[in-house]
Amino acid sequence: MATLAPVLLFLSLFSLSGFLGLLLWPAIGWAGVVIPILLVVLGLTSWRIKHRDWRGRPDPQSARQLMLGGSMGLIL
């Protein structure tokens, strides 16, 4: 979990700068919003697949890390 938090924080700051970019440069500002959201979804999905396939249940520690990582991504 310690390695996931800085990545989510960086992507959230990148996303906030994208929202500012939407106000100043609407033609390219959308990339600063969409790209971080897609990267967070991709990162959480790949983490989930790596720790257990979709039909299996992950161990409790992995499930807790995934839940906290997803929550941080939504909050940030």
PDB file of N, CA and C in Angstrom:
ATOM      1  N   MET A   1       0.819  -1.184   0.000  1.00  0.00           N
ATOM      2  CA  MET A   1       0.000   0.000   0.000  1.00  0.00           C
ATOM      3  C   MET A   1       0.865   1.251   0.000  1.00  0.00           C
ATOM      4  N   ALA A   2       2.041   1.128   0.591  1.00  0.00           N
ATOM      5  CA  ALA A   2       2.905   2.295   0.692  1.00  0.00           C
ATOM      6  C   ALA A   2       3.329   2.805  -0.680  1.00  0.00           C
ATOM      7  N   THR A   3       3.417   1.932  -1.666  1.00  0.00           N
ATOM      8  CA  THR A   3       3.827   2.389  -2.993  1.00  0.00           C
ATOM      9  C   THR A   3       2.654   2.906  -3.808  1.00  0.00           C
ATOM     10  N   LEU A   4       1.427   2.548  -3.436  1.00  0.00           N
ATOM     11  CA  LEU A   4       0.262   2.972  -4.197  1.00  0.00           C
ATOM     12  C   LEU A   4      -0.166   4.394  -3.840  1.00  0.00           C
ATOM     13  N   ALA A   5       0.008   4.810  -2.582  1.00  0.00           N
ATOM     14  CA  ALA A   5      -0.454   6.127  -2.141  1.00  0.00           C
ATOM     15  C   ALA A   5       0.222   7.287  -2.880  1.00  0.00           C
ATOM     16  N   PRO A   6       1.548   7.327  -3.035  1.00  0.00           N
ATOM     17  CA  PRO A   6       2.155   8.449  -3.760  1.00  0.00           C
ATOM     18  C   PRO A   6       1.718   8.513  -5.220  1.00  0.00           C
ATOM     19  N   VAL A   7       1.499   7.358  -5.818  1.00  0.00           N
ATOM     20  CA  VAL A   7       1.059   7.339  -7.215  1.00  0.00           C
ATOM     21  C   VAL A   7      -0.328   7.947  -7.335  1.00  0.00           C
ATOM     22  N   LEU A   8      -1.239   7.557  -6.437  1.00  0.00           N
ATOM     23  CA  LEU A   8      -2.592   8.113  -6.468  1.00  0.00           C
ATOM     24  C   LEU A   8      -2.581   9.609  -6.171  1.00  0.00           C
ATOM     25  N   LEU A   9      -1.725  10.038  -5.252  1.00  0.00           N
ATOM     26  CA  LEU A   9      -1.627  11.463  -4.947  1.00  0.00           C
ATOM     27  C   LEU A   9      -1.131  12.243  -6.156  1.00  0.00           C
ATOM     28  N   PHE A  10      -0.101  11.741  -6.821  1.00  0.00           N
ATOM     29  CA  PHE A  10       0.418  12.406  -8.013  1.00  0.00           C
ATOM     30  C   PHE A  10      -0.643  12.481  -9.103  1.00  0.00           C
ATOM     31  N   LEU A  11      -1.364  11.382  -9.321  1.00  0.00           N
ATOM     32  CA  LEU A  11      -2.392  11.377 -10.360  1.00  0.00           C
ATOM     33  C   LEU A  11      -3.543  12.312 -10.019  1.00  0.00           C
ATOM     34  N   SER A  12      -3.872  12.449  -8.734  1.00  0.00           N
ATOM     35  CA  SER A  12      -4.942  13.375  -8.372  1.00  0.00           C
ATOM     36  C   SER A  12      -4.506  14.818  -8.605  1.00  0.00           C
ATOM     37  N   LEU A  13      -3.250  15.140  -8.303  1.00  0.00           N
ATOM     38  CA  LEU A  13      -2.759  16.490  -8.577  1.00  0.00           C
ATOM     39  C   LEU A  13      -2.720  16.758 -10.075  1.00  0.00           C
ATOM     40  N   PHE A  14      -2.343  15.750 -10.848  1.00  0.00           N
ATOM     41  CA  PHE A  14      -2.340  15.868 -12.298  1.00  0.00           C
ATOM     42  C   PHE A  14      -3.754  16.098 -12.812  1.00  0.00           C
ATOM     43  N   SER A  15      -4.724  15.414 -12.195  1.00  0.00           N
ATOM     44  CA  SER A  15      -6.121  15.568 -12.591  1.00  0.00           C
ATOM     45  C   SER A  15      -6.632  16.966 -12.244  1.00  0.00           C
ATOM     46  N   LEU A  16      -6.259  17.481 -11.081  1.00  0.00           N
ATOM     47  CA  LEU A  16      -6.677  18.837 -10.712  1.00  0.00           C
ATOM     48  C   LEU A  16      -6.093  19.870 -11.666  1.00  0.00           C
ATOM     49  N   SER A  17      -4.854  19.675 -12.070  1.00  0.00           N
ATOM     50  CA  SER A  17      -4.278  20.595 -13.051  1.00  0.00           C
ATOM     51  C   SER A  17      -4.994  20.461 -14.387  1.00  0.00           C
ATOM     52  N   GLY A  18      -5.501  19.266 -14.677  1.00  0.00           N
ATOM     53  CA  GLY A  18      -6.290  19.074 -15.891  1.00  0.00           C
ATOM     54  C   GLY A  18      -7.590  19.846 -15.851  1.00  0.00           C
ATOM     55  N   PHE A  19      -8.244  19.888 -14.683  1.00  0.00           N
ATOM     56  CA  PHE A  19      -9.470  20.680 -14.563  1.00  0.00           C
ATOM     57  C   PHE A  19      -9.180  22.165 -14.760  1.00  0.00           C
ATOM     58  N   LEU A  20      -8.052  22.633 -14.235  1.00  0.00           N
ATOM     59  CA  LEU A  20      -7.652  24.017 -14.476  1.00  0.00           C
ATOM     60  C   LEU A  20      -7.363  24.226 -15.952  1.00  0.00           C
ATOM     61  N   GLY A  21      -6.741  23.235 -16.575  1.00  0.00           N
ATOM     62  CA  GLY A  21      -6.480  23.311 -18.010  1.00  0.00           C
ATOM     63  C   GLY A  21      -7.755  23.375 -18.826  1.00  0.00           C
ATOM     64  N   LEU A  22      -8.815  22.719 -18.346  1.00  0.00           N
ATOM     65  CA  LEU A  22     -10.095  22.797 -19.051  1.00  0.00           C
ATOM     66  C   LEU A  22     -10.620  24.223 -19.090  1.00  0.00           C
ATOM     67  N   LEU A  23     -10.367  24.965 -18.023  1.00  0.00           N
ATOM     68  CA  LEU A  23     -10.816  26.358 -17.992  1.00  0.00           C
ATOM     69  C   LEU A  23      -9.984  27.240 -18.914  1.00  0.00           C
ATOM     70  N   LEU A  24      -8.684  26.990 -18.957  1.00  0.00           N
ATOM     71  CA  LEU A  24      -7.791  27.855 -19.724  1.00  0.00           C
ATOM     72  C   LEU A  24      -7.635  27.413 -21.175  1.00  0.00           C
ATOM     73  N   TRP A  25      -7.474  26.117 -21.392  1.00  0.00           N
ATOM     74  CA  TRP A  25      -7.281  25.577 -22.740  1.00  0.00           C
ATOM     75  C   TRP A  25      -8.225  24.395 -22.940  1.00  0.00           C
ATOM     76  N   PRO A  26      -9.468  24.645 -23.269  1.00  0.00           N
ATOM     77  CA  PRO A  26     -10.448  23.552 -23.345  1.00  0.00           C
ATOM     78  C   PRO A  26     -10.082  22.458 -24.348  1.00  0.00           C
ATOM     79  N   ALA A  27      -9.354  22.801 -25.393  1.00  0.00           N
ATOM     80  CA  ALA A  27      -9.050  21.803 -26.424  1.00  0.00           C
ATOM     81  C   ALA A  27      -8.117  20.709 -25.912  1.00  0.00           C
ATOM     82  N   ILE A  28      -7.201  21.031 -24.990  1.00  0.00           N
ATOM     83  CA  ILE A  28      -6.248  20.026 -24.510  1.00  0.00           C
ATOM     84  C   ILE A  28      -6.396  19.706 -23.029  1.00  0.00           C
ATOM     85  N   GLY A  29      -7.186  20.477 -22.308  1.00  0.00           N
ATOM     86  CA  GLY A  29      -7.321  20.260 -20.868  1.00  0.00           C
ATOM     87  C   GLY A  29      -7.960  18.941 -20.504  1.00  0.00           C
ATOM     88  N   TRP A  30      -8.785  18.390 -21.389  1.00  0.00           N
ATOM     89  CA  TRP A  30      -9.462  17.125 -21.090  1.00  0.00           C
ATOM     90  C   TRP A  30      -8.464  15.996 -20.868  1.00  0.00           C
ATOM     91  N   ALA A  31      -7.306  16.071 -21.512  1.00  0.00           N
ATOM     92  CA  ALA A  31      -6.309  15.005 -21.371  1.00  0.00           C
ATOM     93  C   ALA A  31      -5.798  14.921 -19.929  1.00  0.00           C
ATOM     94  N   GLY A  32      -5.686  16.067 -19.263  1.00  0.00           N
ATOM     95  CA  GLY A  32      -5.237  16.080 -17.875  1.00  0.00           C
ATOM     96  C   GLY A  32      -6.254  15.517 -16.908  1.00  0.00           C
ATOM     97  N   VAL A  33      -7.492  15.384 -17.347  1.00  0.00           N
ATOM     98  CA  VAL A  33      -8.538  14.806 -16.509  1.00  0.00           C
ATOM     99  C   VAL A  33      -8.719  13.327 -16.814  1.00  0.00           C
ATOM    100  N   VAL A  34      -8.786  12.997 -18.084  1.00  0.00           N
ATOM    101  CA  VAL A  34      -9.099  11.627 -18.496  1.00  0.00           C
ATOM    102  C   VAL A  34      -7.922  10.680 -18.267  1.00  0.00           C
ATOM    103  N   ILE A  35      -6.720  11.108 -18.589  1.00  0.00           N
ATOM    104  CA  ILE A  35      -5.552  10.225 -18.487  1.00  0.00           C
ATOM    105  C   ILE A  35      -5.315   9.740 -17.051  1.00  0.00           C
ATOM    106  N   PRO A  36      -5.325  10.620 -16.028  1.00  0.00           N
ATOM    107  CA  PRO A  36      -5.119  10.100 -14.666  1.00  0.00           C
ATOM    108  C   PRO A  36      -6.214   9.142 -14.212  1.00  0.00           C
ATOM    109  N   ILE A  37      -7.457   9.417 -14.591  1.00  0.00           N
ATOM    110  CA  ILE A  37      -8.543   8.520 -14.202  1.00  0.00           C
ATOM    111  C   ILE A  37      -8.335   7.150 -14.833  1.00  0.00           C
ATOM    112  N   LEU A  38      -7.967   7.129 -16.102  1.00  0.00           N
ATOM    113  CA  LEU A  38      -7.711   5.852 -16.771  1.00  0.00           C
ATOM    114  C   LEU A  38      -6.514   5.129 -16.161  1.00  0.00           C
ATOM    115  N   LEU A  39      -5.475   5.875 -15.776  1.00  0.00           N
ATOM    116  CA  LEU A  39      -4.304   5.246 -15.168  1.00  0.00           C
ATOM    117  C   LEU A  39      -4.629   4.635 -13.808  1.00  0.00           C
ATOM    118  N   VAL A  40      -5.463   5.316 -13.018  1.00  0.00           N
ATOM    119  CA  VAL A  40      -5.860   4.766 -11.720  1.00  0.00           C
ATOM    120  C   VAL A  40      -6.665   3.484 -11.914  1.00  0.00           C
ATOM    121  N   VAL A  41      -7.621   3.512 -12.840  1.00  0.00           N
ATOM    122  CA  VAL A  41      -8.428   2.314 -13.103  1.00  0.00           C
ATOM    123  C   VAL A  41      -7.547   1.177 -13.609  1.00  0.00           C
ATOM    124  N   LEU A  42      -6.634   1.478 -14.515  1.00  0.00           N
ATOM    125  CA  LEU A  42      -5.732   0.455 -15.039  1.00  0.00           C
ATOM    126  C   LEU A  42      -4.828  -0.107 -13.945  1.00  0.00           C
ATOM    127  N   GLY A  43      -4.294   0.776 -13.100  1.00  0.00           N
ATOM    128  CA  GLY A  43      -3.424   0.319 -12.017  1.00  0.00           C
ATOM    129  C   GLY A  43      -4.144  -0.570 -11.025  1.00  0.00           C
ATOM    130  N   LEU A  44      -5.349  -0.175 -10.619  1.00  0.00           N
ATOM    131  CA  LEU A  44      -6.101  -0.988  -9.673  1.00  0.00           C
ATOM    132  C   LEU A  44      -6.534  -2.317 -10.294  1.00  0.00           C
ATOM    133  N   THR A  45      -6.888  -2.294 -11.576  1.00  0.00           N
ATOM    134  CA  THR A  45      -7.286  -3.528 -12.253  1.00  0.00           C
ATOM    135  C   THR A  45      -6.107  -4.487 -12.382  1.00  0.00           C
ATOM    136  N   SER A  46      -4.950  -3.975 -12.785  1.00  0.00           N
ATOM    137  CA  SER A  46      -3.785  -4.853 -12.924  1.00  0.00           C
ATOM    138  C   SER A  46      -3.341  -5.389 -11.568  1.00  0.00           C
ATOM    139  N   TRP A  47      -3.462  -4.570 -10.525  1.00  0.00           N
ATOM    140  CA  TRP A  47      -3.123  -5.034  -9.183  1.00  0.00           C
ATOM    141  C   TRP A  47      -4.051  -6.167  -8.777  1.00  0.00           C
ATOM    142  N   ARG A  48      -5.327  -6.017  -9.099  1.00  0.00           N
ATOM    143  CA  ARG A  48      -6.323  -7.037  -8.743  1.00  0.00           C
ATOM    144  C   ARG A  48      -6.055  -8.347  -9.485  1.00  0.00           C
ATOM    145  N   ILE A  49      -5.743  -8.250 -10.752  1.00  0.00           N
ATOM    146  CA  ILE A  49      -5.470  -9.451 -11.537  1.00  0.00           C
ATOM    147  C   ILE A  49      -4.185 -10.128 -11.056  1.00  0.00           C
ATOM    148  N   LYS A  50      -3.190  -9.331 -10.696  1.00  0.00           N
ATOM    149  CA  LYS A  50      -1.914  -9.888 -10.247  1.00  0.00           C
ATOM    150  C   LYS A  50      -2.057 -10.634  -8.921  1.00  0.00           C
ATOM    151  N   HIS A  51      -2.894 -10.127  -8.031  1.00  0.00           N
ATOM    152  CA  HIS A  51      -3.019 -10.751  -6.720  1.00  0.00           C
ATOM    153  C   HIS A  51      -4.022 -11.902  -6.678  1.00  0.00           C
ATOM    154  N   ARG A  52      -4.917 -11.962  -7.632  1.00  0.00           N
ATOM    155  CA  ARG A  52      -5.862 -13.082  -7.710  1.00  0.00           C
ATOM    156  C   ARG A  52      -6.730 -12.871  -8.941  1.00  0.00           C
ATOM    157  N   ASP A  53      -7.159 -13.962  -9.553  1.00  0.00           N
ATOM    158  CA  ASP A  53      -8.008 -13.762 -10.723  1.00  0.00           C
ATOM    159  C   ASP A  53      -9.390 -13.269 -10.283  1.00  0.00           C
ATOM    160  N   TRP A  54     -10.190 -12.829 -11.245  1.00  0.00           N
ATOM    161  CA  TRP A  54     -11.454 -12.153 -10.930  1.00  0.00           C
ATOM    162  C   TRP A  54     -12.448 -13.061 -10.222  1.00  0.00           C
ATOM    163  N   ARG A  55     -12.399 -14.378 -10.488  1.00  0.00           N
ATOM    164  CA  ARG A  55     -13.388 -15.267  -9.884  1.00  0.00           C
ATOM    165  C   ARG A  55     -12.989 -15.716  -8.486  1.00  0.00           C
ATOM    166  N   GLY A  56     -11.700 -15.631  -8.176  1.00  0.00           N
ATOM    167  CA  GLY A  56     -11.247 -16.060  -6.861  1.00  0.00           C
ATOM    168  C   GLY A  56     -11.347 -14.939  -5.846  1.00  0.00           C
ATOM    169  N   ARG A  57     -11.235 -15.330  -4.606  1.00  0.00           N
ATOM    170  CA  ARG A  57     -11.259 -14.325  -3.541  1.00  0.00           C
ATOM    171  C   ARG A  57      -9.822 -14.037  -3.123  1.00  0.00           C
ATOM    172  N   PRO A  58      -9.444 -12.782  -3.035  1.00  0.00           N
ATOM    173  CA  PRO A  58      -8.087 -12.473  -2.566  1.00  0.00           C
ATOM    174  C   PRO A  58      -7.982 -12.713  -1.063  1.00  0.00           C
ATOM    175  N   ASP A  59      -6.767 -12.832  -0.581  1.00  0.00           N
ATOM    176  CA  ASP A  59      -6.591 -12.966   0.858  1.00  0.00           C
ATOM    177  C   ASP A  59      -7.008 -11.653   1.527  1.00  0.00           C
ATOM    178  N   PRO A  60      -7.322 -11.678   2.819  1.00  0.00           N
ATOM    179  CA  PRO A  60      -7.851 -10.477   3.487  1.00  0.00           C
ATOM    180  C   PRO A  60      -6.933  -9.258   3.396  1.00  0.00           C
ATOM    181  N   GLN A  61      -5.620  -9.461   3.495  1.00  0.00           N
ATOM    182  CA  GLN A  61      -4.694  -8.324   3.418  1.00  0.00           C
ATOM    183  C   GLN A  61      -4.740  -7.676   2.036  1.00  0.00           C
ATOM    184  N   SER A  62      -4.759  -8.481   0.985  1.00  0.00           N
ATOM    185  CA  SER A  62      -4.824  -7.935  -0.373  1.00  0.00           C
ATOM    186  C   SER A  62      -6.150  -7.240  -0.619  1.00  0.00           C
ATOM    187  N   ALA A  63      -7.232  -7.804  -0.100  1.00  0.00           N
ATOM    188  CA  ALA A  63      -8.545  -7.177  -0.266  1.00  0.00           C
ATOM    189  C   ALA A  63      -8.579  -5.826   0.439  1.00  0.00           C
ATOM    190  N   ARG A  64      -7.987  -5.744   1.613  1.00  0.00           N
ATOM    191  CA  ARG A  64      -7.947  -4.486   2.360  1.00  0.00           C
ATOM    192  C   ARG A  64      -7.127  -3.438   1.605  1.00  0.00           C
ATOM    193  N   GLN A  65      -5.980  -3.845   1.050  1.00  0.00           N
ATOM    194  CA  GLN A  65      -5.150  -2.913   0.292  1.00  0.00           C
ATOM    195  C   GLN A  65      -5.872  -2.412  -0.945  1.00  0.00           C
ATOM    196  N   LEU A  66      -6.573  -3.296  -1.632  1.00  0.00           N
ATOM    197  CA  LEU A  66      -7.312  -2.893  -2.821  1.00  0.00           C
ATOM    198  C   LEU A  66      -8.433  -1.927  -2.467  1.00  0.00           C
ATOM    199  N   MET A  67      -9.143  -2.196  -1.381  1.00  0.00           N
ATOM    200  CA  MET A  67     -10.226  -1.322  -0.959  1.00  0.00           C
ATOM    201  C   MET A  67      -9.691   0.059  -0.574  1.00  0.00           C
ATOM    202  N   LEU A  68      -8.595   0.094   0.174  1.00  0.00           N
ATOM    203  CA  LEU A  68      -8.013   1.373   0.570  1.00  0.00           C
ATOM    204  C   LEU A  68      -7.478   2.138  -0.637  1.00  0.00           C
ATOM    205  N   GLY A  69      -6.858   1.430  -1.577  1.00  0.00           N
ATOM    206  CA  GLY A  69      -6.343   2.084  -2.782  1.00  0.00           C
ATOM    207  C   GLY A  69      -7.458   2.668  -3.625  1.00  0.00           C
ATOM    208  N   GLY A  70      -8.539   1.918  -3.797  1.00  0.00           N
ATOM    209  CA  GLY A  70      -9.676   2.428  -4.554  1.00  0.00           C
ATOM    210  C   GLY A  70     -10.340   3.597  -3.858  1.00  0.00           C
ATOM    211  N   SER A  71     -10.450   3.523  -2.539  1.00  0.00           N
ATOM    212  CA  SER A  71     -11.051   4.626  -1.780  1.00  0.00           C
ATOM    213  C   SER A  71     -10.205   5.884  -1.892  1.00  0.00           C
ATOM    214  N   MET A  72      -8.882   5.718  -1.788  1.00  0.00           N
ATOM    215  CA  MET A  72      -8.006   6.886  -1.924  1.00  0.00           C
ATOM    216  C   MET A  72      -8.128   7.509  -3.300  1.00  0.00           C
ATOM    217  N   GLY A  73      -8.215   6.666  -4.325  1.00  0.00           N
ATOM    218  CA  GLY A  73      -8.372   7.189  -5.680  1.00  0.00           C
ATOM    219  C   GLY A  73      -9.650   7.984  -5.838  1.00  0.00           C
ATOM    220  N   LEU A  74     -10.740   7.519  -5.238  1.00  0.00           N
ATOM    221  CA  LEU A  74     -12.002   8.240  -5.333  1.00  0.00           C
ATOM    222  C   LEU A  74     -11.975   9.527  -4.520  1.00  0.00           C
ATOM    223  N   ILE A  75     -11.370   9.474  -3.334  1.00  0.00           N
ATOM    224  CA  ILE A  75     -11.319  10.665  -2.482  1.00  0.00           C
ATOM    225  C   ILE A  75     -10.426  11.732  -3.092  1.00  0.00           C
ATOM    226  N   LEU A  76      -9.275  11.311  -3.608  1.00  0.00           N
ATOM    227  CA  LEU A  76      -8.344  12.292  -4.171  1.00  0.00           C
ATOM    228  C   LEU A  76      -8.888  12.824  -5.469  1.00  0.00           C
TER     229      LEU A  76
END
